[in-house]
C-alpha positions as a LaTeX table, in Angstrom:
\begin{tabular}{lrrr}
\hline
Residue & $x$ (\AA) & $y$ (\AA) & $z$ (\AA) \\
\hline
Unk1 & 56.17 & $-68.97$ & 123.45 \\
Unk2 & 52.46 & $-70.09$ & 122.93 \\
Unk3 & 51.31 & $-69.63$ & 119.27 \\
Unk4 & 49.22 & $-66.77$ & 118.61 \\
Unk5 & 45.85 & $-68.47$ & 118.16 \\
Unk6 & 46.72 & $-69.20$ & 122.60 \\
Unk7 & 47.85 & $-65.88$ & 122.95 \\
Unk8 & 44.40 & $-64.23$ & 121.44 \\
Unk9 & 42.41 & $-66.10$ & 123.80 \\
Unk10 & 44.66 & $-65.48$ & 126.96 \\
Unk11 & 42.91 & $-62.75$ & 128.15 \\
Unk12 & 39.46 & $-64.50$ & 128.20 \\
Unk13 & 41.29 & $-66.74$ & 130.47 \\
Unk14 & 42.62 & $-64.16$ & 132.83 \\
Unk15 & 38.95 & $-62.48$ & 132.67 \\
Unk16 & 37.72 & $-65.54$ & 134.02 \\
Unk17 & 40.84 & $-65.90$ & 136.64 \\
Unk18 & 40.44 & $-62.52$ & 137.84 \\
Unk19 & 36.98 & $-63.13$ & 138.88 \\
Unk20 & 37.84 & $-66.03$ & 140.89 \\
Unk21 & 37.23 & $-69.06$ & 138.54 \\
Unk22 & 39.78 & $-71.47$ & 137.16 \\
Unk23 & 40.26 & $-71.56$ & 133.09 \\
Unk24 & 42.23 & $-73.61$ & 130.88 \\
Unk25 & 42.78 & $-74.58$ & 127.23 \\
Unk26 & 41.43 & $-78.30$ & 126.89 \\
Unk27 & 41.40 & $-80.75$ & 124.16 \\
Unk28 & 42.41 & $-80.68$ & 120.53 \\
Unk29 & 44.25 & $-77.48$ & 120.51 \\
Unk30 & 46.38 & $-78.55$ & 123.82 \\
Unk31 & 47.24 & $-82.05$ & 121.62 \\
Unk32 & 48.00 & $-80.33$ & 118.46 \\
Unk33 & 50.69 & $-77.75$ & 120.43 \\
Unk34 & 51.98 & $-80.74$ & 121.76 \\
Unk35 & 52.19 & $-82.46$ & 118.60 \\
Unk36 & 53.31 & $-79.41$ & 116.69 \\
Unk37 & 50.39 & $-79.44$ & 114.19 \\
Unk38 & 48.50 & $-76.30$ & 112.73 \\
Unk39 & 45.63 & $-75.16$ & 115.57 \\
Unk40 & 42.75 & $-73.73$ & 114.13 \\
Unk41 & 40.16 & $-72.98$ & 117.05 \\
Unk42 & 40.71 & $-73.25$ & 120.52 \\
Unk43 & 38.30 & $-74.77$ & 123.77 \\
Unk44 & 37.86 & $-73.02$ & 126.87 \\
Unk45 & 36.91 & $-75.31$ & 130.27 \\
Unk46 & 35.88 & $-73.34$ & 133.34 \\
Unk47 & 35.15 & $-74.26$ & 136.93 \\
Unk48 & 32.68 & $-70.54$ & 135.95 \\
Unk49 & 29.20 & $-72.11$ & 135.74 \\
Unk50 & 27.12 & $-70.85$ & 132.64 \\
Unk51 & 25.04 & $-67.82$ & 134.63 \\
Unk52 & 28.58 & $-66.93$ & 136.08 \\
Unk53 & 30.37 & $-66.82$ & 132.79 \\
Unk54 & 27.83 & $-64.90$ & 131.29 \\
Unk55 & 27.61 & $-62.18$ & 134.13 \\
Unk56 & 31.59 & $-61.51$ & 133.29 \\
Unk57 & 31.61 & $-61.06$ & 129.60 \\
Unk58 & 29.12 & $-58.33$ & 127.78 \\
Unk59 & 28.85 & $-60.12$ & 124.98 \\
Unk60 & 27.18 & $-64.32$ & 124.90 \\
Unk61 & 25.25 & $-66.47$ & 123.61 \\
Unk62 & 23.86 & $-69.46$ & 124.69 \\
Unk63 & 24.87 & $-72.12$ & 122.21 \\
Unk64 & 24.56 & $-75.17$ & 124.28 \\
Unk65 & 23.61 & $-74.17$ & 128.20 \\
Unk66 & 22.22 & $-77.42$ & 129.20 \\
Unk67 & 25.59 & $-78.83$ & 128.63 \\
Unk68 & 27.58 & $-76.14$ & 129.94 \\
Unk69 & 28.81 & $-73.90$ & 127.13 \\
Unk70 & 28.67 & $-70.60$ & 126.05 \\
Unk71 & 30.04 & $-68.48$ & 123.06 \\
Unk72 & 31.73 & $-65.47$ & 124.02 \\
Unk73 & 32.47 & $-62.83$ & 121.84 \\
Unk74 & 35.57 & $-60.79$ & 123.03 \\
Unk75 & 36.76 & $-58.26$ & 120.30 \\
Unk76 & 36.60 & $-59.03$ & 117.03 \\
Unk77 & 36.44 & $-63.39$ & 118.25 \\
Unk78 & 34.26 & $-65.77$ & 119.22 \\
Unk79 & 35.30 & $-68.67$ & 122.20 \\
Unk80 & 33.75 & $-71.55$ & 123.52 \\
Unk81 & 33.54 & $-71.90$ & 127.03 \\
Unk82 & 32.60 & $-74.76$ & 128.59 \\
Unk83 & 31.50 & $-75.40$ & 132.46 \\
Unk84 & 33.89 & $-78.21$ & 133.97 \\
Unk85 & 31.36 & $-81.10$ & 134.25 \\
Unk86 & 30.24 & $-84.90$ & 134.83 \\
Unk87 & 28.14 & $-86.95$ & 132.63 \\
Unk88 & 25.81 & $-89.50$ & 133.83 \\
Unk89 & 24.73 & $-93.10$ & 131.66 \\
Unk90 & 24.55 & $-92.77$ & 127.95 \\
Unk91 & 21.38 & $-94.38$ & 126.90 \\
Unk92 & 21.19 & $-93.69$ & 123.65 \\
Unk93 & 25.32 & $-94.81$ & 123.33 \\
Unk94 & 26.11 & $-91.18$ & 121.95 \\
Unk95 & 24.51 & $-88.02$ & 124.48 \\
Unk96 & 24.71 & $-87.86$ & 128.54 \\
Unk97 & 21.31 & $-88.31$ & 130.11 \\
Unk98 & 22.38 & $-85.45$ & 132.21 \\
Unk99 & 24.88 & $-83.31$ & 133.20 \\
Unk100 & 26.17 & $-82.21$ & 136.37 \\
Unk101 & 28.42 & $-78.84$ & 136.44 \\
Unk102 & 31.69 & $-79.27$ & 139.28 \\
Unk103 & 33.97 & $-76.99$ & 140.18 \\
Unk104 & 37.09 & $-79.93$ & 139.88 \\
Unk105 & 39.29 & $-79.31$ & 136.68 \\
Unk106 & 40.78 & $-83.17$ & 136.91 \\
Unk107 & 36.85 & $-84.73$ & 137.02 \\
Unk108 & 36.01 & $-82.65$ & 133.84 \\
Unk109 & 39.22 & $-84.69$ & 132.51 \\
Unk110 & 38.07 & $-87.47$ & 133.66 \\
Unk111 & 35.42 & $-87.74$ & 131.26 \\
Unk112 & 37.07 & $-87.28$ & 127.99 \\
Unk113 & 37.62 & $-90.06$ & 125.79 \\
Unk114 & 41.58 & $-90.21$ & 124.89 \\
Unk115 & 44.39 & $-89.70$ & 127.35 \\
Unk116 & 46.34 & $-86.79$ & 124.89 \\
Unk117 & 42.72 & $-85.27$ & 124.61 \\
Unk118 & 42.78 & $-85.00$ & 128.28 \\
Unk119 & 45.09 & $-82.31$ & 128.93 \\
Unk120 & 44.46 & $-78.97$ & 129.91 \\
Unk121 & 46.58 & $-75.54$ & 129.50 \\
Unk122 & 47.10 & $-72.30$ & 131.90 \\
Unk123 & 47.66 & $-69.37$ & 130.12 \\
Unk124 & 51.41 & $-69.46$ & 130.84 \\
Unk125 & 51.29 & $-72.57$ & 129.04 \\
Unk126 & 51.35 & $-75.05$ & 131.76 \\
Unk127 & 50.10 & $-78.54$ & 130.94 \\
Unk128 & 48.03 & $-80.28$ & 133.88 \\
Unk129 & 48.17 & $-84.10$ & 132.42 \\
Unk130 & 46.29 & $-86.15$ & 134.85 \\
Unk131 & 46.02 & $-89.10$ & 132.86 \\
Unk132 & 49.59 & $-88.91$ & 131.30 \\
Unk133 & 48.54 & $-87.89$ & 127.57 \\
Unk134 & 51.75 & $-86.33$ & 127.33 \\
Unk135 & 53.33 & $-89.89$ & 127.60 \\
Unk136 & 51.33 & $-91.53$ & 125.12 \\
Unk137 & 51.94 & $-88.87$ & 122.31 \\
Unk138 & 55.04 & $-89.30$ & 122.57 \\
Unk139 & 54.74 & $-93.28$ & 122.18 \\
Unk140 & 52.23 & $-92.46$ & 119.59 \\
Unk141 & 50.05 & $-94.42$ & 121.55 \\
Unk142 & 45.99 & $-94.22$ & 121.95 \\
Unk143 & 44.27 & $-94.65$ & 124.89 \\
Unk144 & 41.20 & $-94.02$ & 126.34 \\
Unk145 & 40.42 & $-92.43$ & 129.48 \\
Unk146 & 39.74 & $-94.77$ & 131.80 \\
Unk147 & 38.02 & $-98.40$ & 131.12 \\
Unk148 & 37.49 & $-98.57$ & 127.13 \\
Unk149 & 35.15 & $-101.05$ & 127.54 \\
Unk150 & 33.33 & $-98.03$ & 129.78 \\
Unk151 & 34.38 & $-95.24$ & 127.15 \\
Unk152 & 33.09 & $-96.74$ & 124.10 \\
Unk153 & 29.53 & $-98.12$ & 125.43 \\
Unk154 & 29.12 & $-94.61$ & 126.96 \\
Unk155 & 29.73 & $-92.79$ & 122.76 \\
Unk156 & 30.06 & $-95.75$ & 120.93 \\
Unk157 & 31.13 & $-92.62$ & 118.27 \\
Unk158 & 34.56 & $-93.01$ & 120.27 \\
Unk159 & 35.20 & $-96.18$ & 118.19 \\
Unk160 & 34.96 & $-93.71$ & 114.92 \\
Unk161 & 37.09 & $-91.36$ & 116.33 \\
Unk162 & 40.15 & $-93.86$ & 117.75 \\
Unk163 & 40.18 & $-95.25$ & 114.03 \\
Unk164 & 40.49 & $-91.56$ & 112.74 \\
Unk165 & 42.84 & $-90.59$ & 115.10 \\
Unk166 & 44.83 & $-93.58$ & 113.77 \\
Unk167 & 44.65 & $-92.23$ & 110.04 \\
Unk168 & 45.26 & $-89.15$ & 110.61 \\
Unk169 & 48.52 & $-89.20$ & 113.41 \\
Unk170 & 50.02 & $-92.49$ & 112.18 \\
Unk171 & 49.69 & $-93.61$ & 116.32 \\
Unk172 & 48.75 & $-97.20$ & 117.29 \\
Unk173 & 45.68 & $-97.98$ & 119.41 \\
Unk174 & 46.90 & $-99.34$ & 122.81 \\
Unk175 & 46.32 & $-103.11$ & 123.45 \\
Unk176 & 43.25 & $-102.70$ & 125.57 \\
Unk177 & 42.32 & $-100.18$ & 124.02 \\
Unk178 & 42.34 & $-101.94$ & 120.45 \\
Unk179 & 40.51 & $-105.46$ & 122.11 \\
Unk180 & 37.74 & $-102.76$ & 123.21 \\
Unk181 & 36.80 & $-101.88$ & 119.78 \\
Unk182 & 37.11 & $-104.95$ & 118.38 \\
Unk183 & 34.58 & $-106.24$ & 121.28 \\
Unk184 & 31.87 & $-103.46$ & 121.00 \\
Unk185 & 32.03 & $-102.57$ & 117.34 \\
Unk186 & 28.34 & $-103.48$ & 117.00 \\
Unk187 & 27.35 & $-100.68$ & 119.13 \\
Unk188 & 28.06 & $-98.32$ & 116.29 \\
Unk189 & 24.90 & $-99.43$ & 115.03 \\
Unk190 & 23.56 & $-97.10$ & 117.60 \\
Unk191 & 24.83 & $-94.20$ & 115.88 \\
Unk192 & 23.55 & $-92.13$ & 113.43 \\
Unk193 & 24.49 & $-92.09$ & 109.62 \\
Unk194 & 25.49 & $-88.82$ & 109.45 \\
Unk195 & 28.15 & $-89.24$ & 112.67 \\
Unk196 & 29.54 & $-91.93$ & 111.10 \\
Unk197 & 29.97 & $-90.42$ & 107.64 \\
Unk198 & 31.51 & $-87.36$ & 108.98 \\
Unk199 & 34.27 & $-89.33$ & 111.07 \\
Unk200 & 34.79 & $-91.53$ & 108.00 \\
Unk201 & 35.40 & $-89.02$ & 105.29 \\
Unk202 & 37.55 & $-87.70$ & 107.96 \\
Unk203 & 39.51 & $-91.14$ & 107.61 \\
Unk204 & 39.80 & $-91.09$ & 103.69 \\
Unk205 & 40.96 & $-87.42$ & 104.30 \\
Unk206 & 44.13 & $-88.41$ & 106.65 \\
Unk207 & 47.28 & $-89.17$ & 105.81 \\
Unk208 & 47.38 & $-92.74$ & 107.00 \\
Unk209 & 44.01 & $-93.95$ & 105.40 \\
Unk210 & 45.14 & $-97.39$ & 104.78 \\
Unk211 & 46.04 & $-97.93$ & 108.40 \\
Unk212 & 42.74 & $-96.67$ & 109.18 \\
Unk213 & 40.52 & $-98.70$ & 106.76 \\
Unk214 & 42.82 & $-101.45$ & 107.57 \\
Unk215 & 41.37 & $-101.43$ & 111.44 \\
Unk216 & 37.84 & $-100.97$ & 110.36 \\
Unk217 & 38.66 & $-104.70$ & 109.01 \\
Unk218 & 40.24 & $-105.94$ & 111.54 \\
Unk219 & 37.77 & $-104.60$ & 114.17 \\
Unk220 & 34.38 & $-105.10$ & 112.39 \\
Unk221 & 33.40 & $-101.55$ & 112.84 \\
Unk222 & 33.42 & $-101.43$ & 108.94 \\
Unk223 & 30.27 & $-103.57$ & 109.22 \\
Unk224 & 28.11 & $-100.72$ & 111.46 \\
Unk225 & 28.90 & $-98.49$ & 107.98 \\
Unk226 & 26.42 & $-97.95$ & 105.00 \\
Unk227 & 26.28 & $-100.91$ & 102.48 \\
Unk228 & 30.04 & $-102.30$ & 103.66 \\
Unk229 & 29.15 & $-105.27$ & 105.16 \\
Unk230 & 28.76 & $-106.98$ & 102.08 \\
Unk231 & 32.19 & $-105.67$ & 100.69 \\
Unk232 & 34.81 & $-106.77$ & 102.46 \\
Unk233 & 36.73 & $-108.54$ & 100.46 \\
Unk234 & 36.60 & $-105.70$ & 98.15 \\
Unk235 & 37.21 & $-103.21$ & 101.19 \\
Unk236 & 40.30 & $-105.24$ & 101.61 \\
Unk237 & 41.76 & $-105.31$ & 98.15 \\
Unk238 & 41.36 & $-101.47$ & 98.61 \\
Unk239 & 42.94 & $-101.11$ & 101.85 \\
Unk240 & 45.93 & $-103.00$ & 100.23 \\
Unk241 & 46.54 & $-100.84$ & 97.35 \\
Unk242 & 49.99 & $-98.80$ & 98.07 \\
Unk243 & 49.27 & $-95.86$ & 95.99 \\
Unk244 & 46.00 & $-95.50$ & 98.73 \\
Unk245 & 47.75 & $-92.95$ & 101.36 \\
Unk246 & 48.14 & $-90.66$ & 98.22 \\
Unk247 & 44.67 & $-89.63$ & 97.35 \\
Unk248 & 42.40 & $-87.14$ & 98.62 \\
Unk249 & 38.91 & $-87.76$ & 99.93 \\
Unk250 & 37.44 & $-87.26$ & 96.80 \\
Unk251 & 39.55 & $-89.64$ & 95.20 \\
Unk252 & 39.18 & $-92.63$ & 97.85 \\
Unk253 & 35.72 & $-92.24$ & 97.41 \\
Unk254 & 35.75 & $-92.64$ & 93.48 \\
Unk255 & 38.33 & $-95.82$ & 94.29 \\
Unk256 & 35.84 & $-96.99$ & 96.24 \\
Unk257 & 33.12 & $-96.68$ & 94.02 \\
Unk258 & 35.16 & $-98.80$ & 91.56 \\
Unk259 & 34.57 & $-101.92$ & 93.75 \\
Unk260 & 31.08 & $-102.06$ & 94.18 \\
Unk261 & 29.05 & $-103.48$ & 91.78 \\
Unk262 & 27.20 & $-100.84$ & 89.19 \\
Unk263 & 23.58 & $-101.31$ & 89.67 \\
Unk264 & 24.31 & $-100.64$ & 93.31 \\
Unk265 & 26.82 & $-97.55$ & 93.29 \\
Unk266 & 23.43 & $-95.20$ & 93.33 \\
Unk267 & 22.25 & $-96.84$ & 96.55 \\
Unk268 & 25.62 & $-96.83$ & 98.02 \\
Unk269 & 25.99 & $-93.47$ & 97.84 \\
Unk270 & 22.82 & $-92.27$ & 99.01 \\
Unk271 & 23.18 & $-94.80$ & 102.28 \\
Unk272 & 26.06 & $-92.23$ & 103.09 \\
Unk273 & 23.46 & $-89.40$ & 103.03 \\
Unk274 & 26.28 & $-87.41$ & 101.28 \\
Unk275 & 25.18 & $-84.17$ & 99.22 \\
Unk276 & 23.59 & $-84.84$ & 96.01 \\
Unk277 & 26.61 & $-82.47$ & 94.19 \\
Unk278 & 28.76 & $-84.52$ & 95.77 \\
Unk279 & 27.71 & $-88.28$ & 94.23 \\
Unk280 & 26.90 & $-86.11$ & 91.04 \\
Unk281 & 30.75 & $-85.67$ & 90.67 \\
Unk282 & 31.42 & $-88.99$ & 91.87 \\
Unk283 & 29.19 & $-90.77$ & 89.32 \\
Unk284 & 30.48 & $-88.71$ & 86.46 \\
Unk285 & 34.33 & $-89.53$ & 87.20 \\
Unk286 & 33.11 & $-92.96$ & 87.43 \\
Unk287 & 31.86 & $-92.39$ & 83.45 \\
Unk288 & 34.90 & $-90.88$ & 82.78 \\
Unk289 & 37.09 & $-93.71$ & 84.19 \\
Unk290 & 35.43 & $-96.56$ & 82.28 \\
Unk291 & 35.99 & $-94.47$ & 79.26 \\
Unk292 & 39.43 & $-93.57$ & 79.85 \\
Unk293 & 40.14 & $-97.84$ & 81.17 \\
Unk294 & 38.48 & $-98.85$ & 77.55 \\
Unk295 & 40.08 & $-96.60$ & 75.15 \\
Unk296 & 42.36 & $-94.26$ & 77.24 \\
Unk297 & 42.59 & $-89.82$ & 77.08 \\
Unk298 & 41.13 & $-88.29$ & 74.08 \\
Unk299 & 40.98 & $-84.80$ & 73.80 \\
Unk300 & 37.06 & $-85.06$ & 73.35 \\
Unk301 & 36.98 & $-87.31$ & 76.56 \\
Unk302 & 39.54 & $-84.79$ & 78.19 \\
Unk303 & 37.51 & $-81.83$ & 77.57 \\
Unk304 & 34.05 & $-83.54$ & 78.86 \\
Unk305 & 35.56 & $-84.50$ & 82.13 \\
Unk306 & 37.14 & $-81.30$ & 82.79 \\
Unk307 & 40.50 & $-80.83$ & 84.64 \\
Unk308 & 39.67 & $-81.92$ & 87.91 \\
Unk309 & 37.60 & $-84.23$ & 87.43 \\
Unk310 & 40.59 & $-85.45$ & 85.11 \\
Unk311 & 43.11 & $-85.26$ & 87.88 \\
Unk312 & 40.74 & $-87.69$ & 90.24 \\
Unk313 & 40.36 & $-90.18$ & 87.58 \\
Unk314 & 44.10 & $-90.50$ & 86.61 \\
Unk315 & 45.32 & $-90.49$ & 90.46 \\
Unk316 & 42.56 & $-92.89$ & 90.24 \\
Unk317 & 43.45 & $-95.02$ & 88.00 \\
Unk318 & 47.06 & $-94.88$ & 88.60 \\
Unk319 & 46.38 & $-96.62$ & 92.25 \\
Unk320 & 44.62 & $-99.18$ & 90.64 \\
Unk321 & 47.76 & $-99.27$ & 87.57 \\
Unk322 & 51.40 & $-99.13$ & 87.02 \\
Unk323 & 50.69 & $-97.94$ & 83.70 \\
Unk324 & 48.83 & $-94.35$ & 84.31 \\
Unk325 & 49.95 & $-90.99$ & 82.78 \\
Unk326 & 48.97 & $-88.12$ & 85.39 \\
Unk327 & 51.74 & $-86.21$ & 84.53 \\
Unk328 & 50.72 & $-85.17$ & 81.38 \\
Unk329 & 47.13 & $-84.87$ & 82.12 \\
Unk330 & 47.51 & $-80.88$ & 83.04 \\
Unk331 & 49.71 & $-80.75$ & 79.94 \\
Unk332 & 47.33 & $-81.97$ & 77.81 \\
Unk333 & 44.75 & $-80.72$ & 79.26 \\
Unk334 & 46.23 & $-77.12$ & 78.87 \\
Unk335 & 46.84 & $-77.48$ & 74.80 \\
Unk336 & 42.77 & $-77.93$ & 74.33 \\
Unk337 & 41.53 & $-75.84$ & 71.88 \\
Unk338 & 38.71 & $-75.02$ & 74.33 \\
Unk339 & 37.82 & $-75.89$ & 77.65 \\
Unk340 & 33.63 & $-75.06$ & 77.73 \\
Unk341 & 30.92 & $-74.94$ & 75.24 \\
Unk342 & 31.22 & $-71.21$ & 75.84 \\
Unk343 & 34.21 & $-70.29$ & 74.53 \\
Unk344 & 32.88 & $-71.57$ & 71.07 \\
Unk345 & 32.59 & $-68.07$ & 68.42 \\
Unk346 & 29.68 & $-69.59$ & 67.55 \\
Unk347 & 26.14 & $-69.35$ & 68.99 \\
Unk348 & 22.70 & $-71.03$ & 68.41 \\
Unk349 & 21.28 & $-67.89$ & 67.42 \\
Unk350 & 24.02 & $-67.78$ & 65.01 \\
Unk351 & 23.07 & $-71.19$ & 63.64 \\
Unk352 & 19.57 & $-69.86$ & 63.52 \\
Unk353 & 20.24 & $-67.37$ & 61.27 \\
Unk354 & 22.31 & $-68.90$ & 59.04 \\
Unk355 & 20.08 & $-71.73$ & 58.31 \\
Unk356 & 16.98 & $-69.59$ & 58.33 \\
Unk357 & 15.20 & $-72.22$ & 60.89 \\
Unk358 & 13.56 & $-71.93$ & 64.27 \\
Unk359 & 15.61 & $-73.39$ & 67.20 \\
Unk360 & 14.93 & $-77.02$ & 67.91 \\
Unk361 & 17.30 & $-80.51$ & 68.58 \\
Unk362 & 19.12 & $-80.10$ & 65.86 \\
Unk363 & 21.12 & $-76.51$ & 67.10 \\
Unk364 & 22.33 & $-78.68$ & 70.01 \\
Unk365 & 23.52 & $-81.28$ & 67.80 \\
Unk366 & 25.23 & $-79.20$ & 65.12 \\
Unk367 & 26.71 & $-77.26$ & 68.19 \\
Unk368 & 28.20 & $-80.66$ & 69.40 \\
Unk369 & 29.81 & $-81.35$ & 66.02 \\
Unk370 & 31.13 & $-77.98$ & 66.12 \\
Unk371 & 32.65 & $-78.34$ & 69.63 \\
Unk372 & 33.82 & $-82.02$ & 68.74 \\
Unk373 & 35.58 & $-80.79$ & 65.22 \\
Unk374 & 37.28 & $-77.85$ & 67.29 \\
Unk375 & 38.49 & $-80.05$ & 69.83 \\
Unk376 & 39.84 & $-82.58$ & 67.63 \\
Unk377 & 41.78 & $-79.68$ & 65.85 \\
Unk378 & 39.63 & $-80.42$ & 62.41 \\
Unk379 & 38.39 & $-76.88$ & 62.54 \\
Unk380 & 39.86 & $-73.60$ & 64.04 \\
Unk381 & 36.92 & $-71.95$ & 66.31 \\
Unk382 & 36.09 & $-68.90$ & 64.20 \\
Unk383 & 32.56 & $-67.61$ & 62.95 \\
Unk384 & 33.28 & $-67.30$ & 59.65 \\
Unk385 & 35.36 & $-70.68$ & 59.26 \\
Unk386 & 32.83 & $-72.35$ & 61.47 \\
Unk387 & 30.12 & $-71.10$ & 58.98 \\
Unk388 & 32.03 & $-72.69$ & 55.82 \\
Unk389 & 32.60 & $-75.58$ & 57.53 \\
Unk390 & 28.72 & $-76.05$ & 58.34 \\
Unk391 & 28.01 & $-75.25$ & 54.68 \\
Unk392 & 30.63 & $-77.93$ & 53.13 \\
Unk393 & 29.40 & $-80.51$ & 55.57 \\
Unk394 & 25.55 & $-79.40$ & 54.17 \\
Unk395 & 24.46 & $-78.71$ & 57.46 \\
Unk396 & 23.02 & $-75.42$ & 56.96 \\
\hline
\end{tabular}
């Protein structure tokens, strides 16, 4: 039985049938059932042009016409249906210089870039497998469609994408396949920043990351990315680290960081174009790590990274040595007195009043004494004991 994200969408499909057309599921959801992974949206091919699609369903919009698709919104769902077509030459090594629509389900495969992402899907859930996808998933083998040489100078993003695919299904890139990449890697040049980001914090996301950065060594590709060129022996010593296939994106990226040089880590980051809250996080864990290399967890250190941030730096850190402690971390995370500068029973205004003194500096810095003695256990956060505490130390 197909899974019920399939059997939502089947009757789009027979709407489409019934008025003639052919329709199939394509692409990642037809791999993923294959594979047995979790499907999250499904793709809709048609031999329906665009003007033909849209005179069968009430409700569409026009999302990307010139190349063939349209949203549809049947019930309470929206589906992507795309036009079977042909591309022409790729001058610019990522988009078609123009599209043709066709009526021939196997020449819309034709196109595609990886043999198990060229398989289509009848509502019944019959797999048409031109190019024998079926086959190489189950030799965990990629392969492109076609001539890779032919592929990957058409979308030189393909290159990306083969390495992710690699990191996150644990397959092995097919001979030619493999001798492609390594022989057009410099066309990812061609590509912007922001493609190439997204398909490599896909990489650092998968399951099989060190296989994956691993072939962006071997191929060169890792040389068409932001700043790495001049890292790869680092890049290497990070690829080799065991505990590597164990962090999350978040956490590759702060291992990362720890390899390139200080002054440049700013520059690094922003070469990415990543979000600004985003290297914000990353540059305070980095803080927090030289801290906790130096002198190890305090509770004061423990408090100002917070617990995730505390978590990253000790999965961190434990990649990097045998002699980490991240299974205490939550513990002793958990026994803080506090965990914000809110939770203190103490306010500035308070401070104010007591001491009789407009605000200023100095209610920040007795509040960070305060905060500091409460997390170190000196001084139990209540007013009144916070208050006699001030006055002993004279300073209110």
């Amino acid at each position: 039985m197909l899974p019920t994200i399939f059997q939502q969408a089947v009757p789009v499909l027979k709407k489409l049938e019934k008025a003639g057309f052919e329709a199939y599921f394509v692409g990642g959801s037809v791999r993923d059932f294959i594979l047995g992974r979790t499907i999250n949206d499904v793709d809709i091919a048609t031999s329906a042009y665009p003007e033909e699609v849209k005179r069968i369903f009430q409700k569409t919009i026009d999302i990307g016409i010139d190349h063939g698709t349209v949203l549809v919104l049947e019930g309470e769902r929206e589906y992507e249906i795309t036009t079977f077509r042909t591309e022409s030459s790729y001058a610019d090594f990522r988009r078609p210089d123009k599209v043709e629509f066709i009526r021939s389900l196997e020449e819309d495969l034709k196109r595609r870039d990886f043999t198990m992402n060229s398989m289509a899907m009848d509502g019944e859930g019959r797999v048409r497998d031109p190019f024998q996808g079926k086959k190489d998933i189950h030799n965990k083998l990629i392969r492109t469609v076609g001539s890779p040489e032919l592929r990957f100078s058409e979308d030189a993003l393909r290159m990306m994408r083969a390495v992710r695919f690699v990191s996150q299904l644990g397959f092995e890139l097919e001979a030619s396949t493999l001798t492609a990449l390594e022989e057009h890697s410099k066309l990812l040049q061609h590509i912007a920043v922001e493609r190439k980001t997204m398909e490599f914090e896909k990489i650092l996301d998968s399951t099989w990351k060190q296989e994956g950065l691993n072939l962006l060594i071997r191929t060169g590709l890792y040389k068409e990315l932001p700043h790495l060129i001049n890292y790869h022996q680092q890049l290497q010593e990070a690829a080799s680290l065991s505990g590597l296939d164990n962090l999350t994106k978040e956490q590759t990226w702060l291992l990362l960081l720890t390899y390139i040089r200080e002054e440049e880590r700013g520059v690094f980051l922003k070469g990415w174009r990543l979000p600004t809250k985003m290297i914000k996080y990353r540059a305070k864990e980095l803080d927090i790590l030289k801290e906790r290399k130096a002198s190890g967890w305090t509770k004061p250190l423990l408090f100002r990274a917070g617990l995730e941030a505390a978590l990253n730096v000790e999965k961190v850190y434990g990649c990097l040595n045998p002699q980490a402690d991240e299974e205490n971390i939550r513990e002793h995370y958990h026994k803080l007195a506090i965990f914000s500068r809110q939770q203190l029973d103490v306010t500035g205004s308070d401070l104010m009043a007591w001491a009789d003194k407009k605000g200023g500096p100095w209610v920040k810095e007795i509040l960070y004494e305060v905060e500091t003695a409460i997390i170190n256990e000196t001084l139990t956060n209540e007013k009144e004991e916070i208050r006699r505490w001030l006055k002993a130390c004279n300073r209110l």
